[in-house]
């Protein structure tokens, strides 16, 4: 007899392991079907969700989905679990935990206190029982504030990563994109470039370009060039002006190794970046990116569904107290999230689970051109994330990244969201926008650029 079973209609369904139960309770997505772990029908999915609702949260501590002895991410999760913080919900089932999250009395302070007591598997499990509106409401309660040269994540604020990528890392084209983004009030989260070439020389040139722009205009923001962590560490050693240390991460040891990283290497990188002390209002120096399907694409998923593995990556991020975490939700492709419906659901799941674990979550609202999605889908997800209290989004010229070849959100999109929901930039950046005559005091009304504008007086960026 399977350890979990449930009848739906005239049929009884059984599930042989917690791993199988979690996978089959997950709202359908193409990546789980590709991995062979998805429910065979909507009816089986409902049966799995009914069974999952009765699983005690404690079971996730007793029965790791990826074995402790085989995986350093599992060991990190188990060894850092805070039982005192877990106590308020320790006696609850997954279904009762959902009810607890949605209570009036469960506020941001309660969620902040609980975060060290939650494992990624608990967060992933409860998200599988929640509708989109549940994910939005619960995430909206939780604010996660971080700081470097600006303070990110405050209530009523929405920040933007200014992403001025170029296929050949042309400095003039990158500078033009930075100027365009700044004039739309973008860039308070980070000015971050995905380099076309992962080399120390290219990285050093781009970091110096960003450092010069930030210093010349005294912009209260931080820079990042998203090269591999080892390339960044070498550039730092040679004297490059590095603000944030970036790395893509995943939810299993094997998947992280496919990215060329280990937990010990990330700890070394974090220490190196902190040693520079370049922050002015805070010292959160790490920037991580994730995405559902990364472990499966690396053949390192252990038979676990992709959403649960995504949330396990957040345990890695949480260890290093990052300034920014970004789920690049639709970037990996339709093999993992097939269409707009799946991308929207995944974006809300990732944001909710990250916030529940205490992370400063941003979402790259995006899709690839071979996915069954369009910009209307992205507008929907963008708006839902704004309501949910997302820390930041992407700002890409024209929403079309000409280097990475995917569709994201534009500088204009962030201006729409700030106007529609009454959101403002980070406070330090907002004051700078006013000083530079780019926007009004609340950062929502853009001002025309006249001939005596400070950018023009300084000459080319």
PDB file of C-alpha atoms in Angstrom, residues 53-292:
ATOM      1  CA  UNK A  53      -2.453  18.968   2.169  1.00  0.00           C
ATOM      2  CA  UNK A  54      -2.396  16.289   4.900  1.00  0.00           C
ATOM      3  CA  UNK A  55       1.428  15.958   5.072  1.00  0.00           C
ATOM      4  CA  UNK A  56       2.897  17.395   8.305  1.00  0.00           C
ATOM      5  CA  UNK A  57       5.505  20.086   7.722  1.00  0.00           C
ATOM      6  CA  UNK A  58       7.818  18.109  10.027  1.00  0.00           C
ATOM      7  CA  UNK A  59       7.906  15.343   7.399  1.00  0.00           C
ATOM      8  CA  UNK A  60      10.084  17.496   5.149  1.00  0.00           C
ATOM      9  CA  UNK A  61      12.771  17.546   7.840  1.00  0.00           C
ATOM     10  CA  UNK A  62      12.538  13.787   8.365  1.00  0.00           C
ATOM     11  CA  UNK A  63      12.404  12.759   4.697  1.00  0.00           C
ATOM     12  CA  UNK A  64      14.686  14.909   2.463  1.00  0.00           C
ATOM     13  CA  UNK A  65      13.764  14.759  -1.218  1.00  0.00           C
ATOM     14  CA  UNK A  66      17.458  14.729  -2.182  1.00  0.00           C
ATOM     15  CA  UNK A  67      19.502  12.520   0.199  1.00  0.00           C
ATOM     16  CA  UNK A  68      21.554  14.291   2.858  1.00  0.00           C
ATOM     17  CA  UNK A  69      24.653  12.208   2.183  1.00  0.00           C
ATOM     18  CA  UNK A  70      24.548  12.914  -1.570  1.00  0.00           C
ATOM     19  CA  UNK A  71      24.007  16.645  -1.760  1.00  0.00           C
ATOM     20  CA  UNK A  72      25.549  19.698  -0.089  1.00  0.00           C
ATOM     21  CA  UNK A  73      22.426  21.823  -0.679  1.00  0.00           C
ATOM     22  CA  UNK A  74      20.412  19.317   1.360  1.00  0.00           C
ATOM     23  CA  UNK A  75      23.056  19.425   4.077  1.00  0.00           C
ATOM     24  CA  UNK A  76      22.918  23.229   4.064  1.00  0.00           C
ATOM     25  CA  UNK A  77      19.124  23.149   4.416  1.00  0.00           C
ATOM     26  CA  UNK A  78      19.104  20.628   7.244  1.00  0.00           C
ATOM     27  CA  UNK A  79      22.124  21.932   9.150  1.00  0.00           C
ATOM     28  CA  UNK A  80      20.974  25.562   9.187  1.00  0.00           C
ATOM     29  CA  UNK A  81      17.332  24.885  10.039  1.00  0.00           C
ATOM     30  CA  UNK A  82      16.180  26.993  13.007  1.00  0.00           C
ATOM     31  CA  UNK A  83      13.825  24.886  15.118  1.00  0.00           C
ATOM     32  CA  UNK A  84      12.919  27.768  17.419  1.00  0.00           C
ATOM     33  CA  UNK A  85      11.753  29.852  14.448  1.00  0.00           C
ATOM     34  CA  UNK A  86       9.857  26.811  13.108  1.00  0.00           C
ATOM     35  CA  UNK A  87       7.948  26.298  16.368  1.00  0.00           C
ATOM     36  CA  UNK A  88       4.847  28.424  15.527  1.00  0.00           C
ATOM     37  CA  UNK A  89       3.976  26.138  12.589  1.00  0.00           C
ATOM     38  CA  UNK A  90       5.724  22.913  13.645  1.00  0.00           C
ATOM     39  CA  UNK A  91       2.440  21.123  14.347  1.00  0.00           C
ATOM     40  CA  UNK A  92       0.765  22.110  11.079  1.00  0.00           C
ATOM     41  CA  UNK A  93       0.122  20.146   7.919  1.00  0.00           C
ATOM     42  CA  UNK A  94       0.826  21.706   4.528  1.00  0.00           C
ATOM     43  CA  UNK A  95      -2.846  22.535   4.093  1.00  0.00           C
ATOM     44  CA  UNK A  96      -3.113  24.096   7.560  1.00  0.00           C
ATOM     45  CA  UNK A  97       0.040  26.086   6.828  1.00  0.00           C
ATOM     46  CA  UNK A  98      -1.658  27.578   3.771  1.00  0.00           C
ATOM     47  CA  UNK A  99      -4.549  28.659   5.983  1.00  0.00           C
ATOM     48  CA  UNK A 100      -2.078  30.125   8.509  1.00  0.00           C
ATOM     49  CA  UNK A 101      -0.345  32.172   5.815  1.00  0.00           C
ATOM     50  CA  UNK A 102      -3.620  33.706   4.669  1.00  0.00           C
ATOM     51  CA  UNK A 103      -4.882  34.665   8.144  1.00  0.00           C
ATOM     52  CA  UNK A 104      -5.332  38.359   8.896  1.00  0.00           C
ATOM     53  CA  UNK A 105      -3.060  37.943  11.924  1.00  0.00           C
ATOM     54  CA  UNK A 106      -0.146  36.569   9.871  1.00  0.00           C
ATOM     55  CA  UNK A 107       1.654  39.784   8.984  1.00  0.00           C
ATOM     56  CA  UNK A 108       5.093  40.727   7.731  1.00  0.00           C
ATOM     57  CA  UNK A 109       6.646  40.525  11.183  1.00  0.00           C
ATOM     58  CA  UNK A 110       5.321  36.992  11.673  1.00  0.00           C
ATOM     59  CA  UNK A 111       6.658  35.912   8.278  1.00  0.00           C
ATOM     60  CA  UNK A 112      10.045  37.490   8.968  1.00  0.00           C
ATOM     61  CA  UNK A 113      10.331  35.627  12.265  1.00  0.00           C
ATOM     62  CA  UNK A 114       9.287  32.352  10.635  1.00  0.00           C
ATOM     63  CA  UNK A 115      11.674  32.472   7.641  1.00  0.00           C
ATOM     64  CA  UNK A 116      14.731  30.804   9.287  1.00  0.00           C
ATOM     65  CA  UNK A 117      12.477  27.935  10.366  1.00  0.00           C
ATOM     66  CA  UNK A 118      11.206  27.136   6.878  1.00  0.00           C
ATOM     67  CA  UNK A 119      12.893  24.800   4.461  1.00  0.00           C
ATOM     68  CA  UNK A 120      12.560  25.284   0.695  1.00  0.00           C
ATOM     69  CA  UNK A 121      10.549  22.067   0.457  1.00  0.00           C
ATOM     70  CA  UNK A 122       7.963  23.432   2.912  1.00  0.00           C
ATOM     71  CA  UNK A 123       7.637  26.639   0.907  1.00  0.00           C
ATOM     72  CA  UNK A 124       7.377  24.729  -2.369  1.00  0.00           C
ATOM     73  CA  UNK A 125       4.795  22.332  -0.931  1.00  0.00           C
ATOM     74  CA  UNK A 126       2.440  25.038   0.306  1.00  0.00           C
ATOM     75  CA  UNK A 127       2.732  26.959  -2.967  1.00  0.00           C
ATOM     76  CA  UNK A 128       1.393  23.883  -4.809  1.00  0.00           C
ATOM     77  CA  UNK A 129      -1.868  24.223  -2.873  1.00  0.00           C
ATOM     78  CA  UNK A 130      -2.248  27.956  -3.468  1.00  0.00           C
ATOM     79  CA  UNK A 131      -4.050  29.778  -6.228  1.00  0.00           C
ATOM     80  CA  UNK A 132      -2.459  32.761  -7.929  1.00  0.00           C
ATOM     81  CA  UNK A 133      -4.317  35.193  -5.689  1.00  0.00           C
ATOM     82  CA  UNK A 134      -3.053  33.321  -2.593  1.00  0.00           C
ATOM     83  CA  UNK A 135       0.529  33.619  -3.838  1.00  0.00           C
ATOM     84  CA  UNK A 136       0.063  37.350  -4.419  1.00  0.00           C
ATOM     85  CA  UNK A 137      -1.602  38.060  -1.073  1.00  0.00           C
ATOM     86  CA  UNK A 138       0.901  36.142   1.045  1.00  0.00           C
ATOM     87  CA  UNK A 139       3.928  37.560  -0.791  1.00  0.00           C
ATOM     88  CA  UNK A 140       2.552  41.099  -0.492  1.00  0.00           C
ATOM     89  CA  UNK A 141       2.701  40.813   3.295  1.00  0.00           C
ATOM     90  CA  UNK A 142       6.466  40.256   3.293  1.00  0.00           C
ATOM     91  CA  UNK A 143       9.023  42.969   2.583  1.00  0.00           C
ATOM     92  CA  UNK A 144      12.712  42.081   2.419  1.00  0.00           C
ATOM     93  CA  UNK A 145      14.991  45.134   2.643  1.00  0.00           C
ATOM     94  CA  UNK A 146      18.623  45.128   1.507  1.00  0.00           C
ATOM     95  CA  UNK A 147      21.157  47.874   0.832  1.00  0.00           C
ATOM     96  CA  UNK A 148      24.444  48.743  -0.860  1.00  0.00           C
ATOM     97  CA  UNK A 149      24.440  52.339  -2.199  1.00  0.00           C
ATOM     98  CA  UNK A 150      20.658  52.420  -2.153  1.00  0.00           C
ATOM     99  CA  UNK A 151      17.988  50.842   0.011  1.00  0.00           C
ATOM    100  CA  UNK A 152      15.895  48.270  -1.856  1.00  0.00           C
ATOM    101  CA  UNK A 153      12.652  46.507  -0.988  1.00  0.00           C
ATOM    102  CA  UNK A 154      10.957  49.127   1.180  1.00  0.00           C
ATOM    103  CA  UNK A 155       7.125  49.243   1.178  1.00  0.00           C
ATOM    104  CA  UNK A 156       5.690  51.249  -1.714  1.00  0.00           C
ATOM    105  CA  UNK A 157       8.905  50.989  -3.720  1.00  0.00           C
ATOM    106  CA  UNK A 158       9.761  49.236  -6.988  1.00  0.00           C
ATOM    107  CA  UNK A 159      13.328  49.125  -8.241  1.00  0.00           C
ATOM    108  CA  UNK A 160      14.678  48.324 -11.706  1.00  0.00           C
ATOM    109  CA  UNK A 161      17.800  46.625 -12.962  1.00  0.00           C
ATOM    110  CA  UNK A 162      19.065  48.648 -15.913  1.00  0.00           C
ATOM    111  CA  UNK A 163      20.284  45.993 -18.379  1.00  0.00           C
ATOM    112  CA  UNK A 164      22.280  47.638 -21.221  1.00  0.00           C
ATOM    113  CA  UNK A 165      23.569  44.496 -22.949  1.00  0.00           C
ATOM    114  CA  UNK A 166      25.259  44.604 -26.347  1.00  0.00           C
ATOM    115  CA  UNK A 167      26.361  41.738 -28.691  1.00  0.00           C
ATOM    116  CA  UNK A 168      29.937  43.022 -28.905  1.00  0.00           C
ATOM    117  CA  UNK A 169      30.188  44.822 -25.546  1.00  0.00           C
ATOM    118  CA  UNK A 170      30.531  48.083 -27.473  1.00  0.00           C
ATOM    119  CA  UNK A 171      31.111  50.773 -24.821  1.00  0.00           C
ATOM    120  CA  UNK A 172      29.341  53.566 -26.732  1.00  0.00           C
ATOM    121  CA  UNK A 173      26.241  51.439 -27.313  1.00  0.00           C
ATOM    122  CA  UNK A 174      26.222  50.356 -23.670  1.00  0.00           C
ATOM    123  CA  UNK A 175      26.622  53.960 -22.499  1.00  0.00           C
ATOM    124  CA  UNK A 176      23.734  55.047 -24.742  1.00  0.00           C
ATOM    125  CA  UNK A 177      21.502  52.359 -23.248  1.00  0.00           C
ATOM    126  CA  UNK A 178      22.499  53.398 -19.720  1.00  0.00           C
ATOM    127  CA  UNK A 179      21.629  57.009 -20.480  1.00  0.00           C
ATOM    128  CA  UNK A 180      18.285  55.961 -21.952  1.00  0.00           C
ATOM    129  CA  UNK A 181      17.466  53.875 -18.904  1.00  0.00           C
ATOM    130  CA  UNK A 182      18.458  56.551 -16.398  1.00  0.00           C
ATOM    131  CA  UNK A 183      16.242  59.087 -18.171  1.00  0.00           C
ATOM    132  CA  UNK A 184      13.323  56.704 -17.618  1.00  0.00           C
ATOM    133  CA  UNK A 185      14.121  56.483 -13.905  1.00  0.00           C
ATOM    134  CA  UNK A 186      15.617  52.974 -14.098  1.00  0.00           C
ATOM    135  CA  UNK A 187      18.777  51.624 -12.513  1.00  0.00           C
ATOM    136  CA  UNK A 188      18.235  51.825  -8.758  1.00  0.00           C
ATOM    137  CA  UNK A 189      18.469  48.039  -8.262  1.00  0.00           C
ATOM    138  CA  UNK A 190      21.685  47.742 -10.275  1.00  0.00           C
ATOM    139  CA  UNK A 191      23.197  48.680 -13.598  1.00  0.00           C
ATOM    140  CA  UNK A 192      24.033  45.160 -14.693  1.00  0.00           C
ATOM    141  CA  UNK A 193      25.616  43.987 -17.946  1.00  0.00           C
ATOM    142  CA  UNK A 194      25.620  40.429 -19.266  1.00  0.00           C
ATOM    143  CA  UNK A 195      28.993  40.400 -21.047  1.00  0.00           C
ATOM    144  CA  UNK A 196      29.271  38.941 -24.529  1.00  0.00           C
ATOM    145  CA  UNK A 197      32.725  37.607 -23.602  1.00  0.00           C
ATOM    146  CA  UNK A 198      33.546  36.035 -20.253  1.00  0.00           C
ATOM    147  CA  UNK A 199      37.151  37.208 -19.934  1.00  0.00           C
ATOM    148  CA  UNK A 200      38.989  39.183 -17.299  1.00  0.00           C
ATOM    149  CA  UNK A 201      39.952  41.906 -19.773  1.00  0.00           C
ATOM    150  CA  UNK A 202      36.405  42.423 -21.025  1.00  0.00           C
ATOM    151  CA  UNK A 203      35.062  42.343 -17.487  1.00  0.00           C
ATOM    152  CA  UNK A 204      37.582  44.926 -16.317  1.00  0.00           C
ATOM    153  CA  UNK A 205      36.706  47.306 -19.172  1.00  0.00           C
ATOM    154  CA  UNK A 206      32.984  47.066 -18.500  1.00  0.00           C
ATOM    155  CA  UNK A 207      33.373  47.500 -14.737  1.00  0.00           C
ATOM    156  CA  UNK A 208      35.494  50.609 -15.273  1.00  0.00           C
ATOM    157  CA  UNK A 209      32.906  52.023 -17.693  1.00  0.00           C
ATOM    158  CA  UNK A 210      30.136  51.517 -15.124  1.00  0.00           C
ATOM    159  CA  UNK A 211      32.259  52.880 -12.300  1.00  0.00           C
ATOM    160  CA  UNK A 212      33.047  56.024 -14.309  1.00  0.00           C
ATOM    161  CA  UNK A 213      29.365  56.681 -15.104  1.00  0.00           C
ATOM    162  CA  UNK A 214      28.264  56.114 -11.498  1.00  0.00           C
ATOM    163  CA  UNK A 215      31.054  58.305 -10.119  1.00  0.00           C
ATOM    164  CA  UNK A 216      30.666  61.115 -12.690  1.00  0.00           C
ATOM    165  CA  UNK A 217      26.962  61.552 -12.034  1.00  0.00           C
ATOM    166  CA  UNK A 218      27.114  60.472  -8.376  1.00  0.00           C
ATOM    167  CA  UNK A 219      24.388  57.893  -8.923  1.00  0.00           C
ATOM    168  CA  UNK A 220      23.319  56.094  -5.714  1.00  0.00           C
ATOM    169  CA  UNK A 221      23.330  52.666  -7.315  1.00  0.00           C
ATOM    170  CA  UNK A 222      25.626  49.704  -7.809  1.00  0.00           C
ATOM    171  CA  UNK A 223      27.166  48.026 -10.830  1.00  0.00           C
ATOM    172  CA  UNK A 224      27.573  44.409 -11.814  1.00  0.00           C
ATOM    173  CA  UNK A 225      28.972  42.559 -14.813  1.00  0.00           C
ATOM    174  CA  UNK A 226      27.454  39.101 -14.870  1.00  0.00           C
ATOM    175  CA  UNK A 227      30.530  37.057 -15.718  1.00  0.00           C
ATOM    176  CA  UNK A 228      31.356  33.766 -14.013  1.00  0.00           C
ATOM    177  CA  UNK A 229      32.244  34.174 -10.355  1.00  0.00           C
ATOM    178  CA  UNK A 230      35.835  33.007 -10.927  1.00  0.00           C
ATOM    179  CA  UNK A 231      36.320  35.630 -13.647  1.00  0.00           C
ATOM    180  CA  UNK A 232      35.012  38.310 -11.310  1.00  0.00           C
ATOM    181  CA  UNK A 233      37.291  37.182  -8.481  1.00  0.00           C
ATOM    182  CA  UNK A 234      40.322  37.371 -10.751  1.00  0.00           C
ATOM    183  CA  UNK A 235      39.333  40.836 -12.001  1.00  0.00           C
ATOM    184  CA  UNK A 236      38.827  41.930  -8.387  1.00  0.00           C
ATOM    185  CA  UNK A 237      42.298  40.602  -7.512  1.00  0.00           C
ATOM    186  CA  UNK A 238      43.758  42.711 -10.323  1.00  0.00           C
ATOM    187  CA  UNK A 239      42.077  45.872  -9.054  1.00  0.00           C
ATOM    188  CA  UNK A 240      38.809  46.100 -10.990  1.00  0.00           C
ATOM    189  CA  UNK A 241      36.170  48.339  -9.324  1.00  0.00           C
ATOM    190  CA  UNK A 242      33.649  45.597  -8.495  1.00  0.00           C
ATOM    191  CA  UNK A 243      30.474  46.410  -6.559  1.00  0.00           C
ATOM    192  CA  UNK A 244      28.319  43.268  -6.667  1.00  0.00           C
ATOM    193  CA  UNK A 245      29.478  39.681  -7.095  1.00  0.00           C
ATOM    194  CA  UNK A 246      27.190  37.692  -9.426  1.00  0.00           C
ATOM    195  CA  UNK A 247      26.544  34.016  -9.983  1.00  0.00           C
ATOM    196  CA  UNK A 248      23.816  31.767 -11.364  1.00  0.00           C
ATOM    197  CA  UNK A 249      22.881  29.074  -8.849  1.00  0.00           C
ATOM    198  CA  UNK A 250      20.688  25.975  -8.711  1.00  0.00           C
ATOM    199  CA  UNK A 251      19.035  23.693  -6.178  1.00  0.00           C
ATOM    200  CA  UNK A 252      21.340  20.673  -6.155  1.00  0.00           C
ATOM    201  CA  UNK A 253      25.066  20.174  -5.682  1.00  0.00           C
ATOM    202  CA  UNK A 254      25.375  18.526  -9.104  1.00  0.00           C
ATOM    203  CA  UNK A 255      23.544  21.361 -10.867  1.00  0.00           C
ATOM    204  CA  UNK A 256      25.756  23.957  -9.188  1.00  0.00           C
ATOM    205  CA  UNK A 257      28.826  22.003 -10.248  1.00  0.00           C
ATOM    206  CA  UNK A 258      27.538  22.167 -13.825  1.00  0.00           C
ATOM    207  CA  UNK A 259      27.688  25.956 -13.378  1.00  0.00           C
ATOM    208  CA  UNK A 260      31.261  25.608 -12.153  1.00  0.00           C
ATOM    209  CA  UNK A 261      30.538  26.574  -8.551  1.00  0.00           C
ATOM    210  CA  UNK A 262      30.425  25.069  -5.067  1.00  0.00           C
ATOM    211  CA  UNK A 263      29.159  26.464  -1.792  1.00  0.00           C
ATOM    212  CA  UNK A 264      32.738  26.992  -0.620  1.00  0.00           C
ATOM    213  CA  UNK A 265      33.594  28.940  -3.789  1.00  0.00           C
ATOM    214  CA  UNK A 266      30.552  31.165  -3.283  1.00  0.00           C
ATOM    215  CA  UNK A 267      31.622  31.805   0.298  1.00  0.00           C
ATOM    216  CA  UNK A 268      35.074  32.819  -0.924  1.00  0.00           C
ATOM    217  CA  UNK A 269      33.547  35.174  -3.508  1.00  0.00           C
ATOM    218  CA  UNK A 270      31.227  36.736  -0.929  1.00  0.00           C
ATOM    219  CA  UNK A 271      34.141  37.399   1.407  1.00  0.00           C
ATOM    220  CA  UNK A 272      36.222  38.906  -1.404  1.00  0.00           C
ATOM    221  CA  UNK A 273      33.458  41.316  -2.449  1.00  0.00           C
ATOM    222  CA  UNK A 274      32.752  42.343   1.151  1.00  0.00           C
ATOM    223  CA  UNK A 275      36.428  43.081   1.725  1.00  0.00           C
ATOM    224  CA  UNK A 276      36.252  45.998  -0.754  1.00  0.00           C
ATOM    225  CA  UNK A 277      33.702  47.863   1.421  1.00  0.00           C
ATOM    226  CA  UNK A 278      32.322  49.796  -1.553  1.00  0.00           C
ATOM    227  CA  UNK A 279      28.793  50.068  -0.197  1.00  0.00           C
ATOM    228  CA  UNK A 280      27.723  53.347   1.411  1.00  0.00           C
ATOM    229  CA  UNK A 281      24.418  52.459   3.120  1.00  0.00           C
ATOM    230  CA  UNK A 282      24.743  48.681   3.381  1.00  0.00           C
ATOM    231  CA  UNK A 283      26.941  45.651   2.735  1.00  0.00           C
ATOM    232  CA  UNK A 284      24.772  43.186   0.804  1.00  0.00           C
ATOM    233  CA  UNK A 285      27.159  42.344  -2.039  1.00  0.00           C
ATOM    234  CA  UNK A 286      25.871  39.202  -3.762  1.00  0.00           C
ATOM    235  CA  UNK A 287      23.573  38.992  -6.789  1.00  0.00           C
ATOM    236  CA  UNK A 288      22.130  35.585  -7.696  1.00  0.00           C
ATOM    237  CA  UNK A 289      20.045  34.432 -10.648  1.00  0.00           C
ATOM    238  CA  UNK A 290      17.966  31.269 -10.853  1.00  0.00           C
ATOM    239  CA  UNK A 291      15.391  29.667 -13.136  1.00  0.00           C
ATOM    240  CA  UNK A 292      12.993  26.741 -13.102  1.00  0.00           C
TER     241      UNK A 292
END
